[in-house]
Amino acid sequence: MTFYSNLILITLLASSQVYAANEFFETGKEGWFYYKEAQKKKKEEEKEKQKKSDQEFMKSISINSFSSMQAKEFSETFARAKEIAIMNPTKENVQVVQMMNKWQMDQSEKFARVWAINMLENPNLEYPDIAKDKYGRSAQFHQKEKEMDDFFSKHKNDLGYVVFYSMQNKMAYKRQEIVFNALNEKYGITIEYVNTDEQPEMIKKFKLVTTPESFFIYKNSKGEAIWMRVKSGLATQEEITKNTMFLFENAIMEKDK
């Protein structure tokens, strides 16, 4: 075999080896590029599957189901919904998060109201709210006085008090009477006193547990009478006015005012 013949043979062998190598990397089922493309396709399929799962999850969230959820379940659902909405901020996804956020805020407000109402029944649950300095206390006092004056002036003809008492604790009744008479002189509010010794059925009807006990009656725009307990036991003028305003604003629905 001549030198040129050998050269041609070597060239042919090299070409066939290069072709085989290219075929391995590009089309062979064991080739690197085939493996890489397969992995890419697999990731895309998984991504599409996750996207579909996220969409189904977001569609499954209903505001009617929130109240039946446990606290942990709601928190986990809310956290996942936010993650999905951030990564895929469609109008629908963001709306779900907004809906959950509003419901959570409403629950927080309800919690705050119940917290304050519990304080009316048991003021020992919290430390008193005291301004830090003399000027702050003075400004706070005058602001509250103005708010009270405006409130009782507005409701002079549709708001009154009923004080249930027993002569078994005559001293407490007399002390409470002085406080309410002062309120009557200041705001012109009607005060009624009911002796439970003479009308014992009132104890069960209004669930009275001590003496005296104070309620306010509000006659709303529909002509209905709404009763609210202001204080169990002796109450100061500040407690009566403060509790009345709080209950009126937070414990009576707007539609019932």
Short mmCIF file of C-alpha atoms in Angstrom, two decimals:
data_model
loop_
_atom_site.label_atom_id
_atom_site.label_comp_id
_atom_site.label_asym_id
_atom_site.label_seq_id
_atom_site.Cartn_x
_atom_site.Cartn_y
_atom_site.Cartn_z
CA MET A 1 0.00 0.00 0.00
CA THR A 2 1.40 3.40 -1.00
CA PHE A 3 1.83 6.39 1.27
CA TYR A 4 -1.18 8.14 -0.27
CA SER A 5 -3.29 5.06 0.10
CA ASN A 6 -2.39 4.88 3.80
CA LEU A 7 -3.18 8.57 4.23
CA ILE A 8 -6.60 8.19 2.62
CA LEU A 9 -7.38 5.19 4.82
CA ILE A 10 -6.38 7.04 7.99
CA THR A 11 -8.50 10.04 6.94
CA LEU A 12 -11.54 7.84 6.33
CA LEU A 13 -11.14 6.14 9.70
CA ALA A 14 -10.83 9.47 11.50
CA SER A 15 -13.89 10.85 9.74
CA SER A 16 -15.95 7.81 10.69
CA GLN A 17 -14.87 8.19 14.32
CA VAL A 18 -15.77 11.91 14.35
CA TYR A 19 -19.13 11.14 12.79
CA ALA A 20 -19.76 8.45 15.38
CA ALA A 21 -18.82 10.85 18.16
CA ASN A 22 -21.12 13.57 16.78
CA GLU A 23 -23.90 11.07 16.38
CA PHE A 24 -23.42 9.98 20.00
CA PHE A 25 -23.55 13.52 21.39
CA GLU A 26 -26.39 14.75 19.17
CA THR A 27 -28.79 11.86 18.51
CA GLY A 28 -27.75 8.81 20.46
CA LYS A 29 -30.03 7.87 23.35
CA GLU A 30 -26.97 7.69 25.53
CA GLY A 31 -25.58 10.99 24.26
CA TRP A 32 -24.99 14.05 26.42
CA PHE A 33 -27.14 16.44 24.36
CA TYR A 34 -30.01 13.97 24.32
CA TYR A 35 -29.77 13.70 28.12
CA LYS A 36 -29.62 17.49 28.48
CA GLU A 37 -32.70 18.03 26.30
CA ALA A 38 -34.57 15.35 28.21
CA GLN A 39 -33.77 17.01 31.52
CA LYS A 40 -34.87 20.40 30.17
CA LYS A 41 -38.14 18.95 28.94
CA LYS A 42 -38.69 17.24 32.27
CA LYS A 43 -38.16 20.52 34.15
CA GLU A 44 -40.59 22.32 31.87
CA GLU A 45 -43.19 19.62 32.45
CA GLU A 46 -42.68 19.86 36.20
CA LYS A 47 -42.96 23.65 36.04
CA GLU A 48 -46.18 23.41 34.04
CA LYS A 49 -47.53 20.82 36.50
CA GLN A 50 -46.71 23.11 39.46
CA LYS A 51 -48.34 26.07 37.72
CA LYS A 52 -51.51 24.04 37.19
CA SER A 53 -51.43 22.94 40.84
CA ASP A 54 -51.04 26.56 41.97
CA GLN A 55 -53.98 27.66 39.83
CA GLU A 56 -56.19 24.92 41.26
CA PHE A 57 -55.09 25.89 44.78
CA MET A 58 -55.95 29.56 44.25
CA LYS A 59 -59.35 28.68 42.77
CA SER A 60 -60.12 26.48 45.78
CA ILE A 61 -59.83 29.42 48.21
CA SER A 62 -63.22 30.79 49.20
CA ILE A 63 -64.04 33.52 51.72
CA ASN A 64 -66.84 31.33 53.05
CA SER A 65 -64.30 28.75 54.21
CA PHE A 66 -62.11 31.09 56.30
CA SER A 67 -64.20 30.93 59.48
CA SER A 68 -64.06 27.12 59.48
CA MET A 69 -60.26 27.04 59.23
CA GLN A 70 -57.94 26.53 62.17
CA ALA A 71 -55.51 29.40 62.80
CA LYS A 72 -52.52 27.40 61.52
CA GLU A 73 -54.39 26.28 58.41
CA PHE A 74 -55.37 29.86 57.54
CA SER A 75 -51.81 31.11 58.10
CA GLU A 76 -50.33 28.40 55.88
CA THR A 77 -52.95 28.97 53.17
CA PHE A 78 -52.38 32.73 53.28
CA ALA A 79 -48.59 32.30 53.09
CA ARG A 80 -48.79 30.01 50.05
CA ALA A 81 -51.34 32.26 48.33
CA LYS A 82 -49.01 35.26 48.75
CA GLU A 83 -46.06 33.29 47.34
CA ILE A 84 -48.09 32.25 44.30
CA ALA A 85 -49.42 35.77 43.73
CA ILE A 86 -45.94 37.31 43.97
CA MET A 87 -44.47 34.86 41.45
CA ASN A 88 -47.54 35.02 39.20
CA PRO A 89 -49.28 38.35 39.91
CA THR A 90 -52.40 37.92 37.83
CA LYS A 91 -55.49 39.95 38.68
CA GLU A 92 -57.21 36.85 40.07
CA ASN A 93 -54.26 35.74 42.22
CA VAL A 94 -53.73 39.17 43.75
CA GLN A 95 -57.47 39.47 44.42
CA VAL A 96 -57.40 36.24 46.43
CA VAL A 97 -54.57 37.60 48.61
CA GLN A 98 -56.41 40.91 49.06
CA MET A 99 -59.55 39.04 50.08
CA MET A 100 -57.65 37.01 52.67
CA ASN A 101 -55.82 40.06 53.96
CA LYS A 102 -59.09 41.99 54.45
CA TRP A 103 -60.67 39.07 56.30
CA GLN A 104 -57.62 38.85 58.55
CA MET A 105 -57.78 42.59 59.29
CA ASP A 106 -61.52 42.32 60.07
CA GLN A 107 -60.75 39.54 62.55
CA SER A 108 -58.08 41.70 64.18
CA GLU A 109 -60.55 44.56 64.59
CA LYS A 110 -63.11 42.21 66.13
CA PHE A 111 -60.43 40.97 68.51
CA ALA A 112 -59.64 44.55 69.55
CA ARG A 113 -63.32 45.31 70.18
CA VAL A 114 -63.86 42.19 72.29
CA TRP A 115 -60.65 42.95 74.17
CA ALA A 116 -61.98 46.39 75.09
CA ILE A 117 -65.45 45.08 76.00
CA ASN A 118 -63.85 42.54 78.34
CA MET A 119 -62.04 45.44 79.94
CA LEU A 120 -65.38 47.01 80.78
CA GLU A 121 -66.36 43.94 82.74
CA ASN A 122 -62.97 43.48 84.37
CA PRO A 123 -60.76 46.60 84.34
CA ASN A 124 -58.02 44.76 86.26
CA LEU A 125 -57.03 43.03 83.02
CA GLU A 126 -55.04 46.06 81.87
CA TYR A 127 -53.01 48.96 83.19
CA PRO A 128 -54.66 52.38 82.95
CA ASP A 129 -53.86 54.59 79.97
CA ILE A 130 -51.86 57.48 81.43
CA ALA A 131 -50.22 60.23 79.39
CA LYS A 132 -46.45 60.54 79.89
CA ASP A 133 -46.33 64.15 81.07
CA LYS A 134 -48.51 66.81 82.64
CA TYR A 135 -49.08 68.63 79.35
CA GLY A 136 -50.04 65.38 77.63
CA ARG A 137 -52.51 64.49 80.37
CA SER A 138 -54.08 67.95 80.23
CA ALA A 139 -54.47 67.89 76.43
CA GLN A 140 -55.84 64.37 76.55
CA PHE A 141 -58.35 65.35 79.24
CA HIS A 142 -59.69 68.37 77.33
CA GLN A 143 -59.98 66.40 74.11
CA LYS A 144 -62.00 63.68 75.82
CA GLU A 145 -64.20 66.27 77.53
CA LYS A 146 -65.07 67.83 74.18
CA GLU A 147 -65.84 64.45 72.62
CA MET A 148 -68.11 63.58 75.55
CA ASP A 149 -69.91 66.93 75.42
CA ASP A 150 -70.55 66.50 71.70
CA PHE A 151 -71.71 62.90 72.10
CA PHE A 152 -74.19 63.51 74.93
CA SER A 153 -75.48 66.69 73.33
CA LYS A 154 -76.23 64.72 70.16
CA HIS A 155 -77.95 61.85 72.01
CA LYS A 156 -79.70 63.84 74.74
CA ASN A 157 -83.15 62.77 73.53
CA ASP A 158 -82.51 59.17 72.50
CA LEU A 159 -80.20 57.89 75.26
CA GLY A 160 -80.90 57.21 78.94
CA TYR A 161 -79.65 55.12 81.87
CA VAL A 162 -81.24 52.48 84.07
CA VAL A 163 -79.57 51.68 87.39
CA PHE A 164 -80.53 48.43 89.11
CA TYR A 165 -79.89 48.42 92.84
CA SER A 166 -80.77 46.62 96.06
CA MET A 167 -81.28 48.22 99.44
CA GLN A 168 -79.22 45.38 100.89
CA ASN A 169 -76.29 47.52 99.80
CA LYS A 170 -77.79 50.93 100.45
CA MET A 171 -74.46 52.76 100.73
CA ALA A 172 -73.34 51.61 97.27
CA TYR A 173 -76.69 52.66 95.80
CA LYS A 174 -76.46 56.14 97.36
CA ARG A 175 -72.92 56.63 96.07
CA GLN A 176 -73.96 55.55 92.57
CA GLU A 177 -76.98 57.83 92.69
CA ILE A 178 -74.74 60.83 93.35
CA VAL A 179 -72.65 60.02 90.27
CA PHE A 180 -75.66 59.62 87.96
CA ASN A 181 -77.37 62.73 89.31
CA ALA A 182 -74.22 64.67 88.44
CA LEU A 183 -74.40 63.28 84.90
CA ASN A 184 -78.03 64.30 84.69
CA GLU A 185 -77.17 67.86 85.72
CA LYS A 186 -74.26 68.07 83.29
CA TYR A 187 -75.80 66.50 80.18
CA GLY A 188 -79.54 66.42 80.89
CA ILE A 189 -79.62 62.65 80.43
CA THR A 190 -82.62 60.74 81.81
CA ILE A 191 -81.85 58.35 84.71
CA GLU A 192 -84.19 55.64 86.01
CA TYR A 193 -83.59 53.63 89.20
CA VAL A 194 -85.01 50.12 89.62
CA ASN A 195 -85.12 48.43 93.04
CA THR A 196 -84.55 44.70 92.51
CA ASP A 197 -85.91 43.99 95.99
CA GLU A 198 -89.30 45.12 94.69
CA GLN A 199 -88.83 43.70 91.18
CA PRO A 200 -86.72 40.53 91.63
CA GLU A 201 -87.66 39.25 88.17
CA MET A 202 -85.29 41.89 86.76
CA ILE A 203 -82.31 39.94 88.16
CA LYS A 204 -82.93 36.99 85.85
CA LYS A 205 -84.09 39.06 82.91
CA PHE A 206 -80.95 41.22 82.82
CA LYS A 207 -78.58 38.63 84.30
CA LEU A 208 -77.64 40.87 87.21
CA VAL A 209 -74.79 39.59 89.36
CA THR A 210 -74.10 42.46 91.74
CA THR A 211 -75.50 45.77 92.91
CA PRO A 212 -75.62 48.36 91.57
CA GLU A 213 -75.52 47.58 87.86
CA SER A 214 -75.86 50.23 85.17
CA PHE A 215 -77.26 49.98 81.64
CA PHE A 216 -77.94 52.49 78.93
CA ILE A 217 -81.02 52.39 76.68
CA TYR A 218 -80.68 53.76 73.18
CA LYS A 219 -83.74 54.45 71.04
CA ASN A 220 -82.55 53.98 67.47
CA SER A 221 -83.89 55.46 64.22
CA LYS A 222 -86.35 52.55 63.92
CA GLY A 223 -87.83 53.29 67.33
CA GLU A 224 -86.27 50.15 68.83
CA ALA A 225 -84.80 50.10 72.33
CA ILE A 226 -81.22 48.78 72.53
CA TRP A 227 -79.91 47.86 75.99
CA MET A 228 -76.21 47.76 76.83
CA ARG A 229 -74.55 47.00 80.15
CA VAL A 230 -72.30 49.93 81.08
CA LYS A 231 -70.81 48.65 84.33
CA SER A 232 -71.28 45.96 86.96
CA GLY A 233 -70.74 47.42 90.40
CA LEU A 234 -69.99 50.99 91.38
CA ALA A 235 -68.95 53.18 88.47
CA THR A 236 -67.31 56.56 88.33
CA GLN A 237 -68.58 59.29 86.03
CA GLU A 238 -65.57 58.78 83.76
CA GLU A 239 -66.21 55.04 83.51
CA ILE A 240 -69.87 55.60 82.66
CA THR A 241 -69.25 58.15 79.92
CA LYS A 242 -66.20 56.39 78.48
CA ASN A 243 -67.90 52.98 78.42
CA THR A 244 -71.08 54.41 76.95
CA MET A 245 -69.24 56.02 74.06
CA PHE A 246 -67.16 52.92 73.40
CA LEU A 247 -70.16 50.57 73.39
CA PHE A 248 -72.16 52.92 71.20
CA GLU A 249 -69.39 53.04 68.60
CA ASN A 250 -68.27 49.40 68.72
CA ALA A 251 -71.03 47.17 70.05
CA ILE A 252 -73.98 48.56 68.09
CA MET A 253 -74.17 47.81 64.39
CA GLU A 254 -74.42 50.84 62.09
CA LYS A 255 -77.71 49.56 60.70
CA ASP A 256 -79.13 49.50 64.25
CA LYS A 257 -78.20 53.09 65.11
#
